[in-house]
Coordinates of C-alpha atoms in Angstrom, one line a residue:
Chain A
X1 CA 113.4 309.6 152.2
X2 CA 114.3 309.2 156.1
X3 CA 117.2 308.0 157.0
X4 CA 115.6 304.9 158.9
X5 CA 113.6 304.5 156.3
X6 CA 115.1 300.7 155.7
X7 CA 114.2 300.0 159.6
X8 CA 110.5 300.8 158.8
X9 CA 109.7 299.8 155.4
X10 CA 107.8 297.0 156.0
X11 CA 105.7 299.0 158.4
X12 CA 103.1 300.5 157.0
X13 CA 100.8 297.3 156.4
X14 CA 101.2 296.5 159.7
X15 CA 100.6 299.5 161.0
X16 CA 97.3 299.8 159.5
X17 CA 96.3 296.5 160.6
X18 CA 97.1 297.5 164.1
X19 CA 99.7 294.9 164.4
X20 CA 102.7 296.7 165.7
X21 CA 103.6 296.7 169.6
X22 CA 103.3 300.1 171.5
X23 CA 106.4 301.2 171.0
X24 CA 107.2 299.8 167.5
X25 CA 104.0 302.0 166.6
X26 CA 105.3 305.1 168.2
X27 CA 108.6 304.6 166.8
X28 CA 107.1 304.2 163.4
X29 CA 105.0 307.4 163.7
X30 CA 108.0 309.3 164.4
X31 CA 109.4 308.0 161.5
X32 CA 106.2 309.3 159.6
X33 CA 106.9 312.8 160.5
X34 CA 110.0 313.0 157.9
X35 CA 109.1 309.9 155.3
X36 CA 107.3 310.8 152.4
X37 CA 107.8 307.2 151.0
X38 CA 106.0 305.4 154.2
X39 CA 103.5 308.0 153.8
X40 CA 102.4 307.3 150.2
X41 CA 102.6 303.6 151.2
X42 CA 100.2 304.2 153.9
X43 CA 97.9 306.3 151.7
X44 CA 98.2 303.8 149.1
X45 CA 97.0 300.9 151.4
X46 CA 95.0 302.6 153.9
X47 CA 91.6 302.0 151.7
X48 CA 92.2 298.4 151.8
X49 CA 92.0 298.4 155.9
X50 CA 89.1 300.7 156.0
X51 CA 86.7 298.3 153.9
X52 CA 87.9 295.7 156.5
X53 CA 85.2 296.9 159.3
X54 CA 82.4 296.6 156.4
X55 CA 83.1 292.9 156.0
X56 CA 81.0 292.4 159.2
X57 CA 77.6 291.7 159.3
X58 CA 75.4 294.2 161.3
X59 CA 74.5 293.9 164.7
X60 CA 72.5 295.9 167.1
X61 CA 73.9 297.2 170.9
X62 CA 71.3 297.4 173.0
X63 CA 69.4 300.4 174.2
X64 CA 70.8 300.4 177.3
X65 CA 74.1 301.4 175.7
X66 CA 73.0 304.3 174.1
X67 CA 71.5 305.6 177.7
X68 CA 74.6 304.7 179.3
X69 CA 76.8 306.9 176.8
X70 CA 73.9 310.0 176.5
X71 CA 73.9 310.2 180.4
X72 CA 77.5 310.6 180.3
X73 CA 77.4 313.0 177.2
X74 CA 74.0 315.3 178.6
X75 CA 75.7 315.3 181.8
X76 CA 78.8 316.9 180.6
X77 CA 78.0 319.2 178.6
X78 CA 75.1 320.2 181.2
X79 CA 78.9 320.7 183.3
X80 CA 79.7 322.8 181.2
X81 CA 77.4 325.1 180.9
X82 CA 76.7 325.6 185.0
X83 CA 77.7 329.0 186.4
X84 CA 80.7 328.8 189.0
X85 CA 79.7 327.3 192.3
X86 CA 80.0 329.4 196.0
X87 CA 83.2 328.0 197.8
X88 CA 82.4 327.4 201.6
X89 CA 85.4 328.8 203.4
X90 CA 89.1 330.1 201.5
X91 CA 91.6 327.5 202.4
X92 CA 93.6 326.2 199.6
X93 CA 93.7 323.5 197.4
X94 CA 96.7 321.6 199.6
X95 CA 95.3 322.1 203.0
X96 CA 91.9 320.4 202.5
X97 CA 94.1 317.7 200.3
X98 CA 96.1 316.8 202.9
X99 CA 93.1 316.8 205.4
X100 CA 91.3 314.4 203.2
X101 CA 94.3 312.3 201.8
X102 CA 96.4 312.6 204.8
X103 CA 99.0 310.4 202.8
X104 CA 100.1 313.2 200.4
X105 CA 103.0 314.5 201.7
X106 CA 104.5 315.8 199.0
X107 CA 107.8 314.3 199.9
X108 CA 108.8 312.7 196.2
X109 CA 108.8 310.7 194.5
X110 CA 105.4 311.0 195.7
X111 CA 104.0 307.4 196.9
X112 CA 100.6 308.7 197.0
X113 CA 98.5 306.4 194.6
X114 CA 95.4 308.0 193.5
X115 CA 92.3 306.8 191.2
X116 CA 90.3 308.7 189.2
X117 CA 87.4 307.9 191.2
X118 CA 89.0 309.3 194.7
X119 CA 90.4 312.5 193.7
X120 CA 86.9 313.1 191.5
X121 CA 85.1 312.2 195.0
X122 CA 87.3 314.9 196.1
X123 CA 86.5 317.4 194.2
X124 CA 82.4 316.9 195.1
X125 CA 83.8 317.3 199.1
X126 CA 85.3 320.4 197.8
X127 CA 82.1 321.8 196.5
X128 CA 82.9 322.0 192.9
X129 CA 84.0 319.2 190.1
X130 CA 84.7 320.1 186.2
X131 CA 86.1 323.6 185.3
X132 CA 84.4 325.6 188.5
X133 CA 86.3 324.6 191.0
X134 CA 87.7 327.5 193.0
X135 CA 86.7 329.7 190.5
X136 CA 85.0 332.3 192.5
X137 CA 88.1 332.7 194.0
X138 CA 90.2 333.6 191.2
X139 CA 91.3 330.3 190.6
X140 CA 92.9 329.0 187.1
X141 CA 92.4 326.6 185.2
X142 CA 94.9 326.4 182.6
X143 CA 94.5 324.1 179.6
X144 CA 97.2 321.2 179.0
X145 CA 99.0 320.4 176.1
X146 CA 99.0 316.9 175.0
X147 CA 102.1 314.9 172.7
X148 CA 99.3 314.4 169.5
X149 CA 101.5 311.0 168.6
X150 CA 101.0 309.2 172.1
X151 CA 98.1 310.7 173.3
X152 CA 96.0 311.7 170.4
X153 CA 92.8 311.5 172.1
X154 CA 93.5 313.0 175.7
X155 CA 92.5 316.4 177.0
X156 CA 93.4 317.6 180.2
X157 CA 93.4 321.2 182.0
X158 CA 95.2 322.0 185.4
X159 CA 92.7 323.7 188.3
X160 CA 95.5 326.5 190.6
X161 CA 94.3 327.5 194.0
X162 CA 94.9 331.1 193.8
X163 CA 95.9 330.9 197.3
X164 CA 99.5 332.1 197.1
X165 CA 100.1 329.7 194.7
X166 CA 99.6 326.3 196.8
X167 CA 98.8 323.6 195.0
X168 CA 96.8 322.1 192.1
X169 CA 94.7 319.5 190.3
X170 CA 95.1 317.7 187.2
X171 CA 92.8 316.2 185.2
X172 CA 93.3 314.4 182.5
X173 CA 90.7 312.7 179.6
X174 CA 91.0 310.0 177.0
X175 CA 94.4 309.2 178.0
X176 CA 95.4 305.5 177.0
X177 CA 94.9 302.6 179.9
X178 CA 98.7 301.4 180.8
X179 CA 99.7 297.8 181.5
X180 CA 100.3 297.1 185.2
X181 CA 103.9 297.2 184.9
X182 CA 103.2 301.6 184.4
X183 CA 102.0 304.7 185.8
X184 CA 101.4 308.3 184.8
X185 CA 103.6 310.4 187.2
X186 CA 103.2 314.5 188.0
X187 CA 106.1 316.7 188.3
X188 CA 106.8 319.7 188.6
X189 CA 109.4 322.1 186.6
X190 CA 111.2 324.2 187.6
X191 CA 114.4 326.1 187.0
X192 CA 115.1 323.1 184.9
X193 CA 114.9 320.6 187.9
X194 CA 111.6 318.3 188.2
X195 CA 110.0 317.1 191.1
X196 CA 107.4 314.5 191.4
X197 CA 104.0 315.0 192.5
X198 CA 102.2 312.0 192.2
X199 CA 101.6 309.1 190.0
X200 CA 97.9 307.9 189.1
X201 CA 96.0 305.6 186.9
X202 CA 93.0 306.1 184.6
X203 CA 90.0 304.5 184.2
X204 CA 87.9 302.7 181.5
X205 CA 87.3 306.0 180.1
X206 CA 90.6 307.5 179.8
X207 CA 89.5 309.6 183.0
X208 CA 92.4 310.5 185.4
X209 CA 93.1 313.5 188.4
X210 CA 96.2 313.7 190.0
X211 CA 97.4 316.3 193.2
X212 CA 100.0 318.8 192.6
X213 CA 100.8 319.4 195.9
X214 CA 104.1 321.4 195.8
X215 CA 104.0 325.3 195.8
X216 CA 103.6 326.4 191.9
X217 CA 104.9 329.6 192.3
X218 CA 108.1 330.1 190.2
X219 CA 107.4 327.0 188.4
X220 CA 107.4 326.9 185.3
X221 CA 105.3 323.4 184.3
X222 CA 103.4 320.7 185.3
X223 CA 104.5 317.9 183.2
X224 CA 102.7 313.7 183.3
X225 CA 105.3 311.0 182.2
X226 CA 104.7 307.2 181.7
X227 CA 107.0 305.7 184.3
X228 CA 107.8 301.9 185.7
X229 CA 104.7 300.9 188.5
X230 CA 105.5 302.8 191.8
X231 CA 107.4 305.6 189.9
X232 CA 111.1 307.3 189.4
X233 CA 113.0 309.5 190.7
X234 CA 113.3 311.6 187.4
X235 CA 110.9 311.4 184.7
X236 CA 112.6 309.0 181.8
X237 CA 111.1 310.2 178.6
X238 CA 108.8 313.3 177.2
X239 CA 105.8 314.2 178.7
X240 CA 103.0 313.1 177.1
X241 CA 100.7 315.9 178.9
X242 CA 102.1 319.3 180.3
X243 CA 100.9 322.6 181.0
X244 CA 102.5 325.5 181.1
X245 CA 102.5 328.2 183.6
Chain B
X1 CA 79.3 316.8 162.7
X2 CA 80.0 319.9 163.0
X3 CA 77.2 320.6 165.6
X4 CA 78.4 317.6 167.7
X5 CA 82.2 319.1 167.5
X6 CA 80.2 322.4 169.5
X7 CA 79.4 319.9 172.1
X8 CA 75.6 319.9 171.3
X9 CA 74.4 316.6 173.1
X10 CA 71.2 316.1 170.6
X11 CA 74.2 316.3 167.4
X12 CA 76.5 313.9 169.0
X13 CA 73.0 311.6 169.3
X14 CA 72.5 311.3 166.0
X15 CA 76.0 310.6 165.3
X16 CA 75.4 308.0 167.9
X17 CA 72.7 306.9 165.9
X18 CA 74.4 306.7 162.7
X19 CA 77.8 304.9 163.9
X20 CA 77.0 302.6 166.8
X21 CA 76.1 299.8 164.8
X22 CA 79.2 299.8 162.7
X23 CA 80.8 300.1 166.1
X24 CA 79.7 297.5 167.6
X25 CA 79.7 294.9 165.0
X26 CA 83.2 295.6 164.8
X27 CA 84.0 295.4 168.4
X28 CA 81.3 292.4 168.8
X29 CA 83.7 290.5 166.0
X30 CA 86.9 291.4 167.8
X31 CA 85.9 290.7 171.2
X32 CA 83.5 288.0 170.6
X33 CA 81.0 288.7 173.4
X34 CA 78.6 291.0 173.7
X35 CA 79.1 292.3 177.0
X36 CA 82.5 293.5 176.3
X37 CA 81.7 294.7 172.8
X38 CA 79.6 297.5 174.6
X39 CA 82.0 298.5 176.9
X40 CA 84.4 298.8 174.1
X41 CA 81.5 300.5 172.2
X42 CA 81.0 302.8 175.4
X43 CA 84.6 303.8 175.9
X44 CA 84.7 304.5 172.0
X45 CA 81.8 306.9 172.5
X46 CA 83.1 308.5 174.6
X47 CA 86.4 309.4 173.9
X48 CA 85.0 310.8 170.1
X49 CA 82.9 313.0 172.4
X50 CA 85.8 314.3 174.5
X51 CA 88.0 314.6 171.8
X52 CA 85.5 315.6 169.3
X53 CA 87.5 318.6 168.0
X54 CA 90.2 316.7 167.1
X55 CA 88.6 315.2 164.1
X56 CA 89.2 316.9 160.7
X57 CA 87.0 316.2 157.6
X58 CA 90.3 316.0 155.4
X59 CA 91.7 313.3 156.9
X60 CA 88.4 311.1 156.2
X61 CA 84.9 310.2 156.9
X62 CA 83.4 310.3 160.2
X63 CA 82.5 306.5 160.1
X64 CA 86.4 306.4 159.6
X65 CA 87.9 307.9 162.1
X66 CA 85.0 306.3 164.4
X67 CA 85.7 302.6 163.6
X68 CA 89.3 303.9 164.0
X69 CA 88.8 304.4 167.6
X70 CA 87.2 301.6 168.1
X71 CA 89.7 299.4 166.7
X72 CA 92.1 300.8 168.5
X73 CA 90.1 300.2 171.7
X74 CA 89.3 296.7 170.8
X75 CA 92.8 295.8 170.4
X76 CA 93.7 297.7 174.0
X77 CA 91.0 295.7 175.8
X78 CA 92.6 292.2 173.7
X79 CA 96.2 293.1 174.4
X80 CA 95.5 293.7 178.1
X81 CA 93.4 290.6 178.3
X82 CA 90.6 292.4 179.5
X83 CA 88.4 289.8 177.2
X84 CA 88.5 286.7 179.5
X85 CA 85.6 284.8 177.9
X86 CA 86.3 282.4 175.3
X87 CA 85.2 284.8 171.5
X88 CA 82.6 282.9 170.1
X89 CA 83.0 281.5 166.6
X90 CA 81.0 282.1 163.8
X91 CA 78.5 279.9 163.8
X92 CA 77.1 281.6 167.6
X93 CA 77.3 284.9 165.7
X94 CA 75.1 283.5 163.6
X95 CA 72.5 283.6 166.1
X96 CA 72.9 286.9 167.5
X97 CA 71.8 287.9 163.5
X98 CA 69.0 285.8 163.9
X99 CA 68.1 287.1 167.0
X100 CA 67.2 290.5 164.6
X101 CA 65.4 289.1 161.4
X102 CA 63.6 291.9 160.6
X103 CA 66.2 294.4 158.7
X104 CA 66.2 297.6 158.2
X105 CA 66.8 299.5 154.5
X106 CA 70.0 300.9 156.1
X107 CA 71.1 297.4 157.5
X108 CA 69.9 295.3 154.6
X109 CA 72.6 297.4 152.4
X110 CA 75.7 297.3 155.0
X111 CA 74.9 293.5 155.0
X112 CA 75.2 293.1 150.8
X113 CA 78.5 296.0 151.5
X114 CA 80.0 292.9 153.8
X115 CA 78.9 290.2 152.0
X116 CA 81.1 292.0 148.6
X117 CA 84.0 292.7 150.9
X118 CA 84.0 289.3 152.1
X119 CA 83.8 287.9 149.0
X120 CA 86.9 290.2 148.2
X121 CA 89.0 289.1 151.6
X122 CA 87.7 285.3 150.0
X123 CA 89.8 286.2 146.6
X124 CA 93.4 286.7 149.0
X125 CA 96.0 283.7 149.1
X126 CA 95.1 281.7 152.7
X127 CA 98.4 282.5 153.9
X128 CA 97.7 286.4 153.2
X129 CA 94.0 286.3 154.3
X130 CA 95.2 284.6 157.2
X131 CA 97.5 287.4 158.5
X132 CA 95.8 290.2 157.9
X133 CA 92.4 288.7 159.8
X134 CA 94.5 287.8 162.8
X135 CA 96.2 291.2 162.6
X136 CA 93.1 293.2 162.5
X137 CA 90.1 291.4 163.7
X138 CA 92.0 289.0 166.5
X139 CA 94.4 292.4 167.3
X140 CA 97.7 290.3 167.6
X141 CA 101.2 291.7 166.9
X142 CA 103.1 290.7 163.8
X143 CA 105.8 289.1 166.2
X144 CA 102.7 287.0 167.9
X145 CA 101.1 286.3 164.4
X146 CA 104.8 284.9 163.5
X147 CA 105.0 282.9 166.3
X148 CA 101.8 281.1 165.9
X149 CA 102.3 280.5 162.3
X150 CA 106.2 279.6 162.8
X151 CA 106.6 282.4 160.2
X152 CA 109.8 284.8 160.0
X153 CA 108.4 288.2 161.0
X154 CA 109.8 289.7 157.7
X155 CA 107.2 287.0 155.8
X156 CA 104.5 288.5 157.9
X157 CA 104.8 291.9 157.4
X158 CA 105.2 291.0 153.1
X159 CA 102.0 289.0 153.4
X160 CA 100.4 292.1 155.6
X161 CA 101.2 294.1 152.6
X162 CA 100.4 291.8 149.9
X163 CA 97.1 291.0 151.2
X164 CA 96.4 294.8 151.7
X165 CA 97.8 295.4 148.5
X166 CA 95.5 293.1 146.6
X167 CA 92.4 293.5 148.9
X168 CA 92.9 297.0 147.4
X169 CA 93.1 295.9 143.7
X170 CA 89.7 293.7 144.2
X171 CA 87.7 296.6 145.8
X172 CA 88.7 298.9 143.1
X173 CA 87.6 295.9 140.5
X174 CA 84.4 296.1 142.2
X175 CA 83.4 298.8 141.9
X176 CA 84.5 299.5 138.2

């Protein structure tokens, strides 16, 4: 049994009823990891909340749902199955950045406050959006790691300019909406010293891109930390996305 | 499933198919309006798309880990007060049922499924009932749900569990 098993033993109903705060559920899933006890509570209850969905009477969404959610689904994987697009001219990723979004200095912590929808519009100025970008070039796109407990549902993947180095995209999926009072922040690692990118929001979705505008080379990861609204000087907790490099 | 988890668009359809009811009948009961029901449902979609690989057969059915998501969602969008219209009571859901009289096989049995579970949710203490349907279905904390009720949190979380606990025994009861 866990040592803060006590703290968490009346956790497990409410856990499966979603009615534990953010962070009370985080803290209780790390407690998971090493309680067998809680975890045979769970087990032991969890067919009691899963009948509770089938207590409501059947309904019907409407059509246009469905052909909002398939145009979103074809589309994507039609993405992913297009051959690499022709760049127009081989300047990298932080010069057309910066001629586009002229308030990304890359002076951090980096005030820049991106949406998804921007940096995606972006990406179509560019030439390319989804995994092609720059790839004709000898671009990478390096796939991120994600913290399964906070973000269980998010993917993301980091686009390099191979242009010496300079400069980045990150983009991020299914990654859980914040309350106003937060922000994912970017930094960059290196030599054990971190230094802040950007900071972004997602949309409806989960759907997120952030700048990396600092020079990559040497460093060894990009990390994405939940920070207070405008950002921090140093990230304050684990990353919930990083990617190595 | 497994042909949706390749990304085939024409798998994950039928998935569609199969779930989106249950989806949004459970978002529709949370929410309380249709409108945001399908966005809930939308985002839902979604996200089981994109993260499609990360479901595992062992850790339960599809329709599961599906209605999982879209709980979680649900309570996101209630939390955030993203749901600014009042959720209607039963009686309106009423006529959103009506509004579809004509059944299908499929729908005919989910409706008998609810009307048993119901009926097993109907056998809990109030008190117990009560905490466990504002927990899942109105997405409110334990400390809120104490609040309201003027209720130690430690009596909360023991009627969460009771409730769960005995909801449990009556299921298995039914089925033997």
């Amino acid at each position: 049994m866990a040592r803060d098993h006590e703290r968490h033993a009346d956790d497990p109903a409410a856990y499966l009823l979603g009615a534990l705060s953010e962070l009370e559920r985080q803290a209780f899933e790390r407690h998971l990891m090493g309680c067998s006890t809680c975890g045979e509570e769970l087990d032991h209850l969890r067919p009691a909340t899963e009948a509770l969905p089938r207590s409501v009477s059947p309904l019907r969404p409407s059509e246009a749902l469905k052909s909002s959610v398939m145009e979103v689904v074809e589309r994507e994987a039609a993405e992913r199955e297009q051959p690499s697009r022709p760049r127009a001219a081989a300047t990298g990723i932080r010069t057309r950045l910066r001629a586009l979004v002229p308030s990304l200095t890359g002076r951090g912590p980096v005030v820049a406050w991106v949406s998804a929808s921007f940096l995606l519009a972006i990406g179509l100025a560019l030439g390319a959006v989804g995994t092609s970008l720059l790839s004709d070039d000898g671009a990478r796109t390096l796939a991120a790691r994600v913290d399964p407990v906070r973000v269980p549902e998010a993917t993301g993947s980091l686009s390099v300019s191979n242009d010496q180095g300079r400069g980045a995209i990150l983009r991020v999926n299914g990654m859980p909406s914040l309350p106003s009072r937060e922000v994912y922040q970017v930094w960059v690692r290196r030599s054990g010293e971190t230094v802040s990118q950007s900071i972004f929001s997602v949309g409806e979705t989960g759907a997120g891109a952030a700048a990396v505008t600092d020079d990559l080379e040497g460093a060894d990861s990009v990390l994405v930390t939940r920070e207070p609204a405008g950002g921090a000087r140093a990230p304050s907790g684990k990353p919930v996305v990083s990617v190595g490099l | 499933m497994t042909l949706a988890q390749e990304g085939d668009p024409r798998a994950f359809e039928i998935l569609y198919d199969r779930h989106s009811g249950a989806a949004f009948s459970l978002a529709y009961r949370m929410v309380g309006n249709r409108v945001a029901a399908e966005d809930i449902s939308q985002e839902a979609f979604l996200s089981i798309w994109r993260s499609r690989l990360r479901y595992r057969a062992d850790r339960g059915s599809v329709r599961t880990w599906v209605l999982g998501i879209v709980h979680h969602r649900a309570i996101d969008a209630l939390r955030r007060n993203l749901v600014h219209e009042r959720r209607r009571t039963s009686a309106e859901g009423l006529e959103e049922r009506q509004e579809a009289p004509e059944l299908t096989d499929v729908e005919v049995v989910r409706r008998d499924e609810a009307r048993q579970v119901r009926s097993a949710i109907g056998t809990l203490p109030p008190e117990q009932s009560r905490v466990v349907e504002l927990a899942y279905f109105g997405g409110f904390t334990h400390s809120q749900i104490a609040e309201m009720l003027k209720t130690p949190i430690g009596t909360v979380k023991g009627r969460m569990r009771l409730g769960l606990e005995k909801l449990r025994r009556e299921l298995v009861e039914q089925v033997a």
